[in-house]
Tab-separated table of C-alpha atoms in Angstrom:
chain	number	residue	atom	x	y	z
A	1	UNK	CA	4.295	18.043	4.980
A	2	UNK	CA	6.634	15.414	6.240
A	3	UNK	CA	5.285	11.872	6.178
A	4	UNK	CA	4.063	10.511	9.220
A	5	UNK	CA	5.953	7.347	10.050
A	6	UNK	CA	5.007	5.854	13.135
A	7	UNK	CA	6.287	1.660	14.542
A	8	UNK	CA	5.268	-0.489	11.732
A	9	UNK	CA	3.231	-3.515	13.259
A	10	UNK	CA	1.535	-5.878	10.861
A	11	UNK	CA	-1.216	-7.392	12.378
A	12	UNK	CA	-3.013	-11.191	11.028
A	13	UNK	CA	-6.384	-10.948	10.548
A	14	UNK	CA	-7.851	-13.829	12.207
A	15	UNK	CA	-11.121	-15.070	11.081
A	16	UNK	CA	-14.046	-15.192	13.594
A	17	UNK	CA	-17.238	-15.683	12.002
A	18	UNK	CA	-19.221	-16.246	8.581
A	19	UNK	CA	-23.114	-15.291	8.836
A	20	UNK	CA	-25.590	-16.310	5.933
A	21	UNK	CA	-28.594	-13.862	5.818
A	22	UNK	CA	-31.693	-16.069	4.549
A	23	UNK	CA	-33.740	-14.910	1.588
A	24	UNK	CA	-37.112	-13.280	3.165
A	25	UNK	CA	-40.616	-14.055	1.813
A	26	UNK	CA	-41.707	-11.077	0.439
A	27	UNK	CA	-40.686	-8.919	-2.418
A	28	UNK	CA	-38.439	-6.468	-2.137
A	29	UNK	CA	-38.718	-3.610	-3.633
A	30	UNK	CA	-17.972	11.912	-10.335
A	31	UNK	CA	-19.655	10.942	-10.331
A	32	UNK	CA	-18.653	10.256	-6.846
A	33	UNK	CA	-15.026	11.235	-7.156
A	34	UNK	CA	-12.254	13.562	-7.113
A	35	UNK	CA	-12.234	16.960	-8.805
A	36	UNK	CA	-15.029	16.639	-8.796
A	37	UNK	CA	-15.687	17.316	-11.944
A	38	UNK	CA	-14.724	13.887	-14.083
A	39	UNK	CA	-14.358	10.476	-12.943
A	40	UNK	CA	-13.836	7.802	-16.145
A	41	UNK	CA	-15.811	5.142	-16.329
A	42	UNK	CA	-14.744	1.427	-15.422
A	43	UNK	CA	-14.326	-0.407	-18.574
A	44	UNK	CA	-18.117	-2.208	-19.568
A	45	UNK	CA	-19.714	0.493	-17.906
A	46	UNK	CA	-21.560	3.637	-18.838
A	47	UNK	CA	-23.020	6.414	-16.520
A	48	UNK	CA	-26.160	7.331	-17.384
A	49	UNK	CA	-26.835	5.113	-19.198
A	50	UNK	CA	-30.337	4.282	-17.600
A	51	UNK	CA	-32.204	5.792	-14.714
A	52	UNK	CA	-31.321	6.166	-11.479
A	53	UNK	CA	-32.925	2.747	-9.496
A	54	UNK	CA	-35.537	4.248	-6.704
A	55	UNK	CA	-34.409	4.645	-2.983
A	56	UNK	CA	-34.449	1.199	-0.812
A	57	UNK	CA	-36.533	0.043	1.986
A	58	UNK	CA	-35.324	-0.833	4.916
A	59	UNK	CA	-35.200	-4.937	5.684
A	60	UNK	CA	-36.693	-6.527	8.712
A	61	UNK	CA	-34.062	-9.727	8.091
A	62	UNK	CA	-30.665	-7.869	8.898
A	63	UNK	CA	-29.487	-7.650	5.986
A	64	UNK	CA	-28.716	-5.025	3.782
A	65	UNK	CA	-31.814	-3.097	1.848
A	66	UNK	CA	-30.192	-2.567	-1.575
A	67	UNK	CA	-31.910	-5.060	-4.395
A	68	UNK	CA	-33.946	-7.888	-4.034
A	69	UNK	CA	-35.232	-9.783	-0.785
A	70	UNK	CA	-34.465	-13.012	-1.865
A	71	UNK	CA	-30.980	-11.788	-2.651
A	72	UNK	CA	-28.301	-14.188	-0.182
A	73	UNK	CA	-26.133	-12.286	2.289
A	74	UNK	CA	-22.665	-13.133	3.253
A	75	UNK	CA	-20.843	-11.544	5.873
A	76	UNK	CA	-17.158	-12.752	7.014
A	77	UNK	CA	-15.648	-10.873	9.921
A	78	UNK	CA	-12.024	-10.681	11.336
A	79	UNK	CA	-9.690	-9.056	13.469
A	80	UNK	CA	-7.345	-6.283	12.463
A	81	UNK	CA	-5.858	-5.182	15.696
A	82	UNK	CA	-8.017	-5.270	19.457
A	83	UNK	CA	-11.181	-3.497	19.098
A	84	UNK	CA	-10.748	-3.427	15.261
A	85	UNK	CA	-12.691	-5.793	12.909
A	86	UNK	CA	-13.106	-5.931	9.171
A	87	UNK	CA	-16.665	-7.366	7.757
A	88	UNK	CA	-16.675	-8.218	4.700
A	89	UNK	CA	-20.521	-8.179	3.160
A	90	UNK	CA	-21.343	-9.728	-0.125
A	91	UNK	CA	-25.072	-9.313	-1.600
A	92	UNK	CA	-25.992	-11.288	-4.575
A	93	UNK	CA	-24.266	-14.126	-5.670
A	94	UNK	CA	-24.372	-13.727	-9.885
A	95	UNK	CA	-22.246	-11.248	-11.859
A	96	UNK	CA	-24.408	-8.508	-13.479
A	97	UNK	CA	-25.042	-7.977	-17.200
A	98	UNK	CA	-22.597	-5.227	-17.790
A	99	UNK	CA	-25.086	-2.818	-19.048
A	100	UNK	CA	-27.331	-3.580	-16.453
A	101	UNK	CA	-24.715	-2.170	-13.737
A	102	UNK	CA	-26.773	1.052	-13.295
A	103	UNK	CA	-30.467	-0.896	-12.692
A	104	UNK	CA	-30.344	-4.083	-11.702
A	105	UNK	CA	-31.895	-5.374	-8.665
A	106	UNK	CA	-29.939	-8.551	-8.218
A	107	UNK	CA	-26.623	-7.224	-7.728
A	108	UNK	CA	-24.142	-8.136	-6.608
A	109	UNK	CA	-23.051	-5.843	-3.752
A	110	UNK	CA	-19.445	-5.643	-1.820
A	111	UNK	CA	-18.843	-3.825	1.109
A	112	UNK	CA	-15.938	-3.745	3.229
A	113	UNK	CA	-16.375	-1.943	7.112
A	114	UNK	CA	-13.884	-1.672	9.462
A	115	UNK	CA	-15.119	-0.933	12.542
A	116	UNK	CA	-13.489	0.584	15.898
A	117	UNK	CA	-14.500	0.416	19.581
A	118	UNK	CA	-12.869	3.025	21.159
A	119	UNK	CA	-13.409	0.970	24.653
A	120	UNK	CA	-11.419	-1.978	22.965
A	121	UNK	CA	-8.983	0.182	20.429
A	122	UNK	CA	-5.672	0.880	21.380
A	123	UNK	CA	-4.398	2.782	18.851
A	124	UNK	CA	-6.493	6.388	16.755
A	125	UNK	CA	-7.870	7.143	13.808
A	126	UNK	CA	-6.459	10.111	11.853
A	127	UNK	CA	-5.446	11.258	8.126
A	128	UNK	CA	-2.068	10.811	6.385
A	129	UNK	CA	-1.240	13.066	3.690
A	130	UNK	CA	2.115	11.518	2.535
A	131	UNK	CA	5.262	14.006	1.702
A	132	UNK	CA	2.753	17.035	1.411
A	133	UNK	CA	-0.877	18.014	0.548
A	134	UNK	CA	0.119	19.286	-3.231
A	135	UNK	CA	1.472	15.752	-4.234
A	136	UNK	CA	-0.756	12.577	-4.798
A	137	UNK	CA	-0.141	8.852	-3.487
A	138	UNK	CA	-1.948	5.804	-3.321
A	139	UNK	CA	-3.919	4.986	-0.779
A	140	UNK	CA	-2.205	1.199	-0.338
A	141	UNK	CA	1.329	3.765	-0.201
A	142	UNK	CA	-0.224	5.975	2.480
A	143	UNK	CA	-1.137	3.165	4.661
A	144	UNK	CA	2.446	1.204	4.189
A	145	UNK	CA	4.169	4.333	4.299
A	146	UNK	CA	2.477	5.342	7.653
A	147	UNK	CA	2.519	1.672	9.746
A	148	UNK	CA	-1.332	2.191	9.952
A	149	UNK	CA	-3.416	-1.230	10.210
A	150	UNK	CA	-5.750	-0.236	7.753
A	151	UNK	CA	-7.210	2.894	6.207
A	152	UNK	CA	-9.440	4.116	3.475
A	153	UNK	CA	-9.395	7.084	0.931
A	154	UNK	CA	-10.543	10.382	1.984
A	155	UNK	CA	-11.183	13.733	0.126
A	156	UNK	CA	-12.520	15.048	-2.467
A	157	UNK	CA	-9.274	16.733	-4.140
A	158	UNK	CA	-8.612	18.798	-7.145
A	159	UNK	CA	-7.599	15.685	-9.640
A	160	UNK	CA	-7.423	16.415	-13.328
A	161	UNK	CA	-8.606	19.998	-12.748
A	162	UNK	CA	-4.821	21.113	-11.433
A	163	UNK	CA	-2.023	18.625	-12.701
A	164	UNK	CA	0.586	20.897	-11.219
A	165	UNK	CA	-0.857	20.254	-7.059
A	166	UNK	CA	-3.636	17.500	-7.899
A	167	UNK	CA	-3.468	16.258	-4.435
A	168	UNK	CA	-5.110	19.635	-3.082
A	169	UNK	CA	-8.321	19.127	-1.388
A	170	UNK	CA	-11.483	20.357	-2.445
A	171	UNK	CA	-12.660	21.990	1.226
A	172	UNK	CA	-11.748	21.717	4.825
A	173	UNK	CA	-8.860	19.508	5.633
A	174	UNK	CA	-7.253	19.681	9.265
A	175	UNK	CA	-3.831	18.015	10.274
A	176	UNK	CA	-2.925	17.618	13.964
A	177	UNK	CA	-5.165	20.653	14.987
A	178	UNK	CA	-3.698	22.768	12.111
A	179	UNK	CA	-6.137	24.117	9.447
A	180	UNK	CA	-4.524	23.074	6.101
A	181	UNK	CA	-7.161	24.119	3.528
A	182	UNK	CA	-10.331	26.086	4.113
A	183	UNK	CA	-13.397	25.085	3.844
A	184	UNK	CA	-15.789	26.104	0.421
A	185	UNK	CA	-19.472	27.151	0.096
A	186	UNK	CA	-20.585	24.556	-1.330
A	187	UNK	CA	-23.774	23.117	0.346
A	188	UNK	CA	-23.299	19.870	-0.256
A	189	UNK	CA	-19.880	19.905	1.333
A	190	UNK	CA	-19.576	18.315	4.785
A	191	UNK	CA	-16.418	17.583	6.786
A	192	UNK	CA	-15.492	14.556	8.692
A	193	UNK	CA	-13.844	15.571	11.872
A	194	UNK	CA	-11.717	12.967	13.981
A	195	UNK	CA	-10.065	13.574	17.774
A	196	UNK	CA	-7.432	11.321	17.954
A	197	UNK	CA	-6.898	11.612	21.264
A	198	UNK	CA	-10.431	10.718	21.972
A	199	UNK	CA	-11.144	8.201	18.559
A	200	UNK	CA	-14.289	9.972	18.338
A	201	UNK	CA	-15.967	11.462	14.952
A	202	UNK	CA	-18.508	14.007	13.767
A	203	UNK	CA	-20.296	15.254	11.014
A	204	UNK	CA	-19.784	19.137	10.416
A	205	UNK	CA	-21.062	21.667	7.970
A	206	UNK	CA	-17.759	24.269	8.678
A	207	UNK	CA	-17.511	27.382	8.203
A	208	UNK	CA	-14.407	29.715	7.989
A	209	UNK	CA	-12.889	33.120	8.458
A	210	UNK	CA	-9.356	33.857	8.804
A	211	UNK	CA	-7.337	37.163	8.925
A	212	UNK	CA	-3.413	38.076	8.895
A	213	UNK	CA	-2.833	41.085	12.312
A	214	UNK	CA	-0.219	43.217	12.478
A	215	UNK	CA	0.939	42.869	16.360
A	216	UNK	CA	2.374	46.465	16.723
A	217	UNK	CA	-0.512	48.365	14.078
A	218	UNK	CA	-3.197	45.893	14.962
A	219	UNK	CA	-3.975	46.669	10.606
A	220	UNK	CA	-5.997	43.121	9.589
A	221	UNK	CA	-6.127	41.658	6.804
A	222	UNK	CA	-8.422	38.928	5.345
A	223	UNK	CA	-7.630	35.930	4.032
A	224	UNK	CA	-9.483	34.189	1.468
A	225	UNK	CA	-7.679	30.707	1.185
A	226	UNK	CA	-5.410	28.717	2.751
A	227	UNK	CA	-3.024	26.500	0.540
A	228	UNK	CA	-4.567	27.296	-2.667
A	229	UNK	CA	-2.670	28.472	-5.768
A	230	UNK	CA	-3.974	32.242	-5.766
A	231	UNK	CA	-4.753	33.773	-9.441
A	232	UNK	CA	-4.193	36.670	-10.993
A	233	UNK	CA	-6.946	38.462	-12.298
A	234	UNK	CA	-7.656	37.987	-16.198
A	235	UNK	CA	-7.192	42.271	-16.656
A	236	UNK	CA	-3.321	41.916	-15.460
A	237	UNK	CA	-2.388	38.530	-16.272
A	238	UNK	CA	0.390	40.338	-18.167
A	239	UNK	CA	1.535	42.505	-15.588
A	240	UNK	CA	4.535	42.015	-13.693
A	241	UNK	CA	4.258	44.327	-11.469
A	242	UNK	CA	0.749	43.442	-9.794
A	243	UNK	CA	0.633	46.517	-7.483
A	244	UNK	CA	-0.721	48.420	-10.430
A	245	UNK	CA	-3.396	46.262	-11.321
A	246	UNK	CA	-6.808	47.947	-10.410
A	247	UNK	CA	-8.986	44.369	-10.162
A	248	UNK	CA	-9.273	42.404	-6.738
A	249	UNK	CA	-6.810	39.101	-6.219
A	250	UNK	CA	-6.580	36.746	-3.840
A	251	UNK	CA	-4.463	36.438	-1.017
A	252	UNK	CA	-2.934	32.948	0.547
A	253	UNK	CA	-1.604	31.819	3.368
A	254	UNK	CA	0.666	28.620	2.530
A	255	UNK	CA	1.842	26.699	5.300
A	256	UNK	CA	5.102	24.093	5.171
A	257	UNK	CA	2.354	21.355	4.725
A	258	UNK	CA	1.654	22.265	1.168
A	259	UNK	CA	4.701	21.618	-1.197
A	260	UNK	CA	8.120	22.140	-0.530
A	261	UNK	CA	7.726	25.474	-3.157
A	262	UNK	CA	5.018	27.621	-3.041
A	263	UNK	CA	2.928	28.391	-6.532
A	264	UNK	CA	5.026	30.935	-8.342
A	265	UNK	CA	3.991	33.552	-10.894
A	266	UNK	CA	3.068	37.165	-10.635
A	267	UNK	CA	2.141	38.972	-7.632
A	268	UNK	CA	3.936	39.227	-4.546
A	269	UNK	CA	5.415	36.653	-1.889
A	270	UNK	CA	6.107	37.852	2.368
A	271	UNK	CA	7.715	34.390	4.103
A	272	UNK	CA	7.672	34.856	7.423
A	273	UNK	CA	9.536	32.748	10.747
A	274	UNK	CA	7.732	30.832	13.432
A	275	UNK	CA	7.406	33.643	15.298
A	276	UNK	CA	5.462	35.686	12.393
A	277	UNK	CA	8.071	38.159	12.018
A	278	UNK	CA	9.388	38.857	8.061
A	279	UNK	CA	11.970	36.763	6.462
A	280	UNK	CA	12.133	38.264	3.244
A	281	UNK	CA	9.723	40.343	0.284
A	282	UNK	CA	9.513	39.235	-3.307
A	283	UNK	CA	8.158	40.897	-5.975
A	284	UNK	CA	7.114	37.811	-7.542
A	285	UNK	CA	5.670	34.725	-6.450
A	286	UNK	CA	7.238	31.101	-5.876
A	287	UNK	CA	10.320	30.090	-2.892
A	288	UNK	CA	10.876	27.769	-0.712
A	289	UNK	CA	9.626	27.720	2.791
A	290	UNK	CA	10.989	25.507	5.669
A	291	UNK	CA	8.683	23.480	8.585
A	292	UNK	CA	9.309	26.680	10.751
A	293	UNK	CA	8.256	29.322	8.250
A	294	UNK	CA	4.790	30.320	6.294
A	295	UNK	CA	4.140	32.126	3.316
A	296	UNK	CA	1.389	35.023	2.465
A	297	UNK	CA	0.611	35.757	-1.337
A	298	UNK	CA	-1.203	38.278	-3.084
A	299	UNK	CA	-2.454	39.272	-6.848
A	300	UNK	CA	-3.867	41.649	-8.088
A	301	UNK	CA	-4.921	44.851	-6.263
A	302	UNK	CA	-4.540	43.128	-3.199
A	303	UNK	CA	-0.713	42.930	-3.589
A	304	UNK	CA	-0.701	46.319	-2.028
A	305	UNK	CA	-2.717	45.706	1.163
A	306	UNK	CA	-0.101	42.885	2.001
A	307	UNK	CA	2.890	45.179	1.204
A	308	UNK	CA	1.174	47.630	3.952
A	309	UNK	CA	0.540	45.186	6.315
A	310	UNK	CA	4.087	44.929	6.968
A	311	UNK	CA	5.634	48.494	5.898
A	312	UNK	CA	5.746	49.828	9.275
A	313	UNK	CA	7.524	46.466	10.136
A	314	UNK	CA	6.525	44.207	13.083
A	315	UNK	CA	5.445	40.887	13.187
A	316	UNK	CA	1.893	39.289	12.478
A	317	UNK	CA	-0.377	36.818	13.733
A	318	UNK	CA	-2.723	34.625	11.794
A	319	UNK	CA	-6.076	33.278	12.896
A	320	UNK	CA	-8.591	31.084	12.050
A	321	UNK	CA	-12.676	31.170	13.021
A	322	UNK	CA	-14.353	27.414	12.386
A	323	UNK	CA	-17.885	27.289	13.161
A	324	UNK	CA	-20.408	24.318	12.635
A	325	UNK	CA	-23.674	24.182	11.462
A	326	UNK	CA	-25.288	25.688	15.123
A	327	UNK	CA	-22.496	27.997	14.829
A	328	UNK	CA	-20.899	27.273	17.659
A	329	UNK	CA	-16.923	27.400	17.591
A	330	UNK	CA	-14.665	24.550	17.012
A	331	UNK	CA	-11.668	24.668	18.498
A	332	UNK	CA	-8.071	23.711	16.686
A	333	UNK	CA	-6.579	21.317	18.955
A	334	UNK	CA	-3.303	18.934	18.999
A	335	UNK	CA	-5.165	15.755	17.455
A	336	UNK	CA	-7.628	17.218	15.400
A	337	UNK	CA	-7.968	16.073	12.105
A	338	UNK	CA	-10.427	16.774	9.106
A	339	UNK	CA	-11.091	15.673	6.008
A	340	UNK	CA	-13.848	16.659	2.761
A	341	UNK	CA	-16.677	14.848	1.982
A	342	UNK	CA	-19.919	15.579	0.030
A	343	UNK	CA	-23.552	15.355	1.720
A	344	UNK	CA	-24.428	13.290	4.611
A	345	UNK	CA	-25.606	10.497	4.777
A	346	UNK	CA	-27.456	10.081	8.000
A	347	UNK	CA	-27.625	12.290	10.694
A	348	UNK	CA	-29.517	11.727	14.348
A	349	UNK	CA	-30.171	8.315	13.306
A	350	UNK	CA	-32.193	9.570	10.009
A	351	UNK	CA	-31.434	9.015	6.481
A	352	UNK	CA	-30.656	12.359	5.203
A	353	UNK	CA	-29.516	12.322	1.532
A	354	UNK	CA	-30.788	14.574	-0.601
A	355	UNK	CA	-32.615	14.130	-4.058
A	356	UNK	CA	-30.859	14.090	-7.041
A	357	UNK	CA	-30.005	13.257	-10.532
A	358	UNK	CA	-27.045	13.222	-12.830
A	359	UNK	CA	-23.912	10.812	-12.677
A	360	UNK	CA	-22.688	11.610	-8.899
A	361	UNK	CA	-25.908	10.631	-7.620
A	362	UNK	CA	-26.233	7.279	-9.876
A	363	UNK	CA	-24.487	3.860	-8.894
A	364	UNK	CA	-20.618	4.362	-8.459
A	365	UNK	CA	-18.192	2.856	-5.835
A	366	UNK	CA	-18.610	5.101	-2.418
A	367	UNK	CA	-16.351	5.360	0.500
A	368	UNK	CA	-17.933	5.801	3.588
A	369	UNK	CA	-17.289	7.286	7.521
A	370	UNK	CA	-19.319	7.486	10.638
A	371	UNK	CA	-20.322	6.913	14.300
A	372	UNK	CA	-22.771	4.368	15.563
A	373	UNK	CA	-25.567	5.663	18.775
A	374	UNK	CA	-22.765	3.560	20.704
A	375	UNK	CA	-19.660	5.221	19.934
A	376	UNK	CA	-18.036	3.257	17.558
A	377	UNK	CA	-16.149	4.464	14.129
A	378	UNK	CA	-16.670	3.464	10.885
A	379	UNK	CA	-15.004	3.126	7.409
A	380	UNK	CA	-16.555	1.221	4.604
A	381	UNK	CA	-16.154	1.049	1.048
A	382	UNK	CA	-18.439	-0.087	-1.646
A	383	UNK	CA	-17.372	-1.794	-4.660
A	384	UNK	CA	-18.670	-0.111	-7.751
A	385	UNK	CA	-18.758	0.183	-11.214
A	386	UNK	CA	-18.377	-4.016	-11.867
A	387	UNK	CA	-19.815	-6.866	-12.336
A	388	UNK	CA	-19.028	-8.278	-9.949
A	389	UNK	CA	-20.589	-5.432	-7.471
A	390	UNK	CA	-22.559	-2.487	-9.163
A	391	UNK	CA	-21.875	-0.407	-6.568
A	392	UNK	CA	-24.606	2.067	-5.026
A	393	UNK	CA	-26.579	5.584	-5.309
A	394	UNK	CA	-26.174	8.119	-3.057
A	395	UNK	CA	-29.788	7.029	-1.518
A	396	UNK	CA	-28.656	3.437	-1.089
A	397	UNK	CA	-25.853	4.450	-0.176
A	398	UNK	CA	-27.318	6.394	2.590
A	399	UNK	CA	-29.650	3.160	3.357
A	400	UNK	CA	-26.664	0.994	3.634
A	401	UNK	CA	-25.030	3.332	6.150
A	402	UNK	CA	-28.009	3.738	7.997
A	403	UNK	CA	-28.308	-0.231	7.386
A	404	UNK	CA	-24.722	-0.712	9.183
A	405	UNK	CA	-25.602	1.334	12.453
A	406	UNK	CA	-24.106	4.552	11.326
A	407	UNK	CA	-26.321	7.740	13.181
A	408	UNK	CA	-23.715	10.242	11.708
A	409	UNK	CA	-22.027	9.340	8.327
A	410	UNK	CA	-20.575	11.185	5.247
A	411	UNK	CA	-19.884	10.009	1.593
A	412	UNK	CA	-16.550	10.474	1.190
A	413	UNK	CA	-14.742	10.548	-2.177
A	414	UNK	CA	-15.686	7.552	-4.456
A	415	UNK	CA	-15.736	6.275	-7.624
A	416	UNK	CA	-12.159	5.372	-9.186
A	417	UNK	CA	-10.715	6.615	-5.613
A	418	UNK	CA	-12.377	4.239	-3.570
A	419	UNK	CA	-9.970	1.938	-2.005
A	420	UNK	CA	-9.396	0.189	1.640
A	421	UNK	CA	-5.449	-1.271	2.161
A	422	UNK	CA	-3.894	-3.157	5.118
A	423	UNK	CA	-1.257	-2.477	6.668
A	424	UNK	CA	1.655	-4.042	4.223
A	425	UNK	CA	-0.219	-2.401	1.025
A	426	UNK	CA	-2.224	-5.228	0.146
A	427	UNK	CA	-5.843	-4.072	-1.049
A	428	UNK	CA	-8.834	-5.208	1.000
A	429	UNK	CA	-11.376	-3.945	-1.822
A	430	UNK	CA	-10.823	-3.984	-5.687
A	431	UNK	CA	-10.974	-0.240	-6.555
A	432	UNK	CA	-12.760	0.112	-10.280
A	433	UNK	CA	-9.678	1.072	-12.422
A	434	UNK	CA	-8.443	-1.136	-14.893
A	435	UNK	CA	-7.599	-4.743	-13.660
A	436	UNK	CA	-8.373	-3.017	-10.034
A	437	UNK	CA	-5.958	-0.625	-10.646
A	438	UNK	CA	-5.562	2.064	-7.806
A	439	UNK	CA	-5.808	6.047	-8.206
A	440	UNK	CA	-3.704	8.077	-6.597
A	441	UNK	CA	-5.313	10.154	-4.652
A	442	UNK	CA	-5.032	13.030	-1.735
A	443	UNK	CA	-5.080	12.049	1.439
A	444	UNK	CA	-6.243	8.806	3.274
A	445	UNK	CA	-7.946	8.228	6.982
A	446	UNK	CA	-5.792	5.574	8.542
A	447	UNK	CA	-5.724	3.643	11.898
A	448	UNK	CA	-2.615	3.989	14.094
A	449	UNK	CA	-2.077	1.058	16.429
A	450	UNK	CA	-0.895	3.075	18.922
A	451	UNK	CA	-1.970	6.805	20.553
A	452	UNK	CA	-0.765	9.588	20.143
């Protein structure tokens, strides 16, 4: 989709205040990234290598509960833009042993939060997608690119698993009240959904059902993705002509937001104008589509329910059902944005993450997003993967959320992807590539300085 390029502004940060949080007296007591099936290492670090460290307790001194009590805590705060501060939390003052990344107690820890008061804020939080959802960027390049003051990575996308659209998300993403991929089954998925209009956030398991009509036949038909490369089922994957293949396809709805082609290969292709009304049939897959048009796909058996829907002619309509976890509707509205995360984090003021074992649940950089009981937003990254900050579990990285105020939060996608840039590019965090080396990834949440 075309980029969203707003007034650039860049903003000083000025610095406001530097708290030390004393050592107390007693004792204390991807993996995480895209694909999300791979996510390589940082270089002196192995995952897995030892068990996962126990969940933390919560600290009566302030600071945050992740390793030892008598760890020292620095936070440094400054201002962004009004009503938007960066704090910049550092836990443990000594490197770690590299192959003690996964265990140790004594850290060290860095976290970066940005935090908005929508009473102070004058500008929204949304996403940015750059050129269009297939394509990948980094997230310094979304930020510059979109004259945000800051923003963050977002989604879980498809990675290494599709070089051809790795930029694809991996569930639910919305774009200015449009839904731009569909949300997945997966239970641990949960979406992160921002008003921009309001600069208010929520936690949402979605659901989804969406169908193509036929205005003048009322025929329906369902659809079972939305900007996803449809495939043709392993019996015909030889057949041109997929209207004789007897084995179930898929069938797509691509919008202009995807790529500037749609997927090509065998099956069949109806673009349609703004008005739903046909443009042209193929009988094979892959054109061009411009901002005004869309694009339904078929494979498989399939192919022929989409060449009925529109043999008597007519136009169609397409809709979309989103539901949250009470099932209640949510409504697609101008300002509406979504992105994919996995689990929560906290929800009603309650720690809520899950048990678990295996690499995604072990210590690996974590990007974070929530609400506080008071309204405001939050992004935060976690350095991981170094030695100069281990980074976190999922359950401290649910105590650390829960630590900064956050009621509602989501882990967002982490590991190499985790990044935080300013408004010129420059990095706020030091993502765990080599030498600090960004990913590029799918789509970012950024800060506008201005509404919409």
């Amino acid at each position: 989709m075309p980029a969203q390029l707003l007034k650039r502004g860049l903003v000083v940060a000025t610095l406001l205040t530097i708290t030390v949080v004393p050592a107390a007296a007693a004792a204390g007591g991807d993996p995480g990234s895209s694909g999300y099936n791979s996510d390589p290492a940082s270089p002196g670090y192995t995952p897995g290598k030892a068990s996962i460290p126990p969940p933390p307790a919560p600290r009566a001194d302030g600071g945050l509960p992740i390793g030892d009590a008598d760890l020292t805590e620095t936070r440094t705060d400054s201002a962004l833009a009004p009503g938007v501060t960066l704090t910049r939390i550092v836990r443990g003052t000594v490197p770690a042993d590299p192959d003690e990344i996964g265990t140790t107690t004594r850290g060290p820890w860095v976290v970066n939060v940005v935090t908005i008061d929508p009473a102070l804020a004058q500008g929204r939080v949304q996403t940015s997608y750059g050129p269009d959802l297939a394509r990948t960027e980094k997230t310094s390049a979304l930020v510059k690119a979109a004259g945000a003051v800051v923003g963050t990575n977002a989604s879980f996308f498809t990675f290494t698993a599709n070089p051809t659209y790795p930029g694809e998300p991996v569930g639910l993403a919305l774009s200015d009240g449009q839904l731009i991929s569909e949300p997945t089954t997966s239970i641990s998925e949960m979406s992160l959904l921002m008003d921009a209009r309001s600069n208010q956030m929520s936690v949402q398991k979605v659901r989804w059902t969406g169908q193509i009509k036929n205005r003048d036949t009322a025929a329906t038909l369902p659809l079972e993705f939305v900007n996803h490369p449809a495939v043709v089922p392993a019996a015909c994957a030889d057949l041109v002509d997929q209207t004789t293949c007897t084995a179930a396809g898929d069938v797509v709805l691509f919008t202009p937001h995807f790529a500037a082609k749609t997927p090509s290969g065998h099956g069949v292709e109806i673009v349609f104008d703004r008005l739903g009304c046909v443009v042209r049939t193929s009988a094979t897959r892959g054109s061009t589509i411009t901002v005004s048009q869309f694009a339904l796909q078929a494979t498989g058996k399939d192919t022929n329910a989409l060449l009925a829907l529109t043999a008597a002619g007519g136009c169609v309509d397409r809709s979309h059902v989103l539901t949250n976890d009470q099932g209640a509707p949510i409504t697609l509205h101008r300002g509406l944005y979504g992105v994919v995360g996995r689990y929560r984090l906290t929800q009603g003021g309650a720690i809520v993450v899950p048990p678990g074992s295996g690499s995604f649940f072990a210590r690996n950089p974590r990007t974070i997003a929530g609400t506080t009981a008071d309204g405001k937003l939050m992004l935060a990254t976690i350095d991981g993967r170094q030695t100069t900050s281990v980074g976190t579990t999922m359950a401290e990285t649910g105590a650390v959320a829960d630590a900064l105020g956050l009621t509602e939060s989501v882990n967002l996608d982490g590991g190499g992807s985790t990044t935080m840039a300013r408004t010129d590019g420059t990095l706020i965090n030091h993502p765990s590539g080599t030498n600090g080396a960004e990913r590029y990834v799918g789509d970012a949440i950024v800060y506008y300085p201005t509404r919409p």
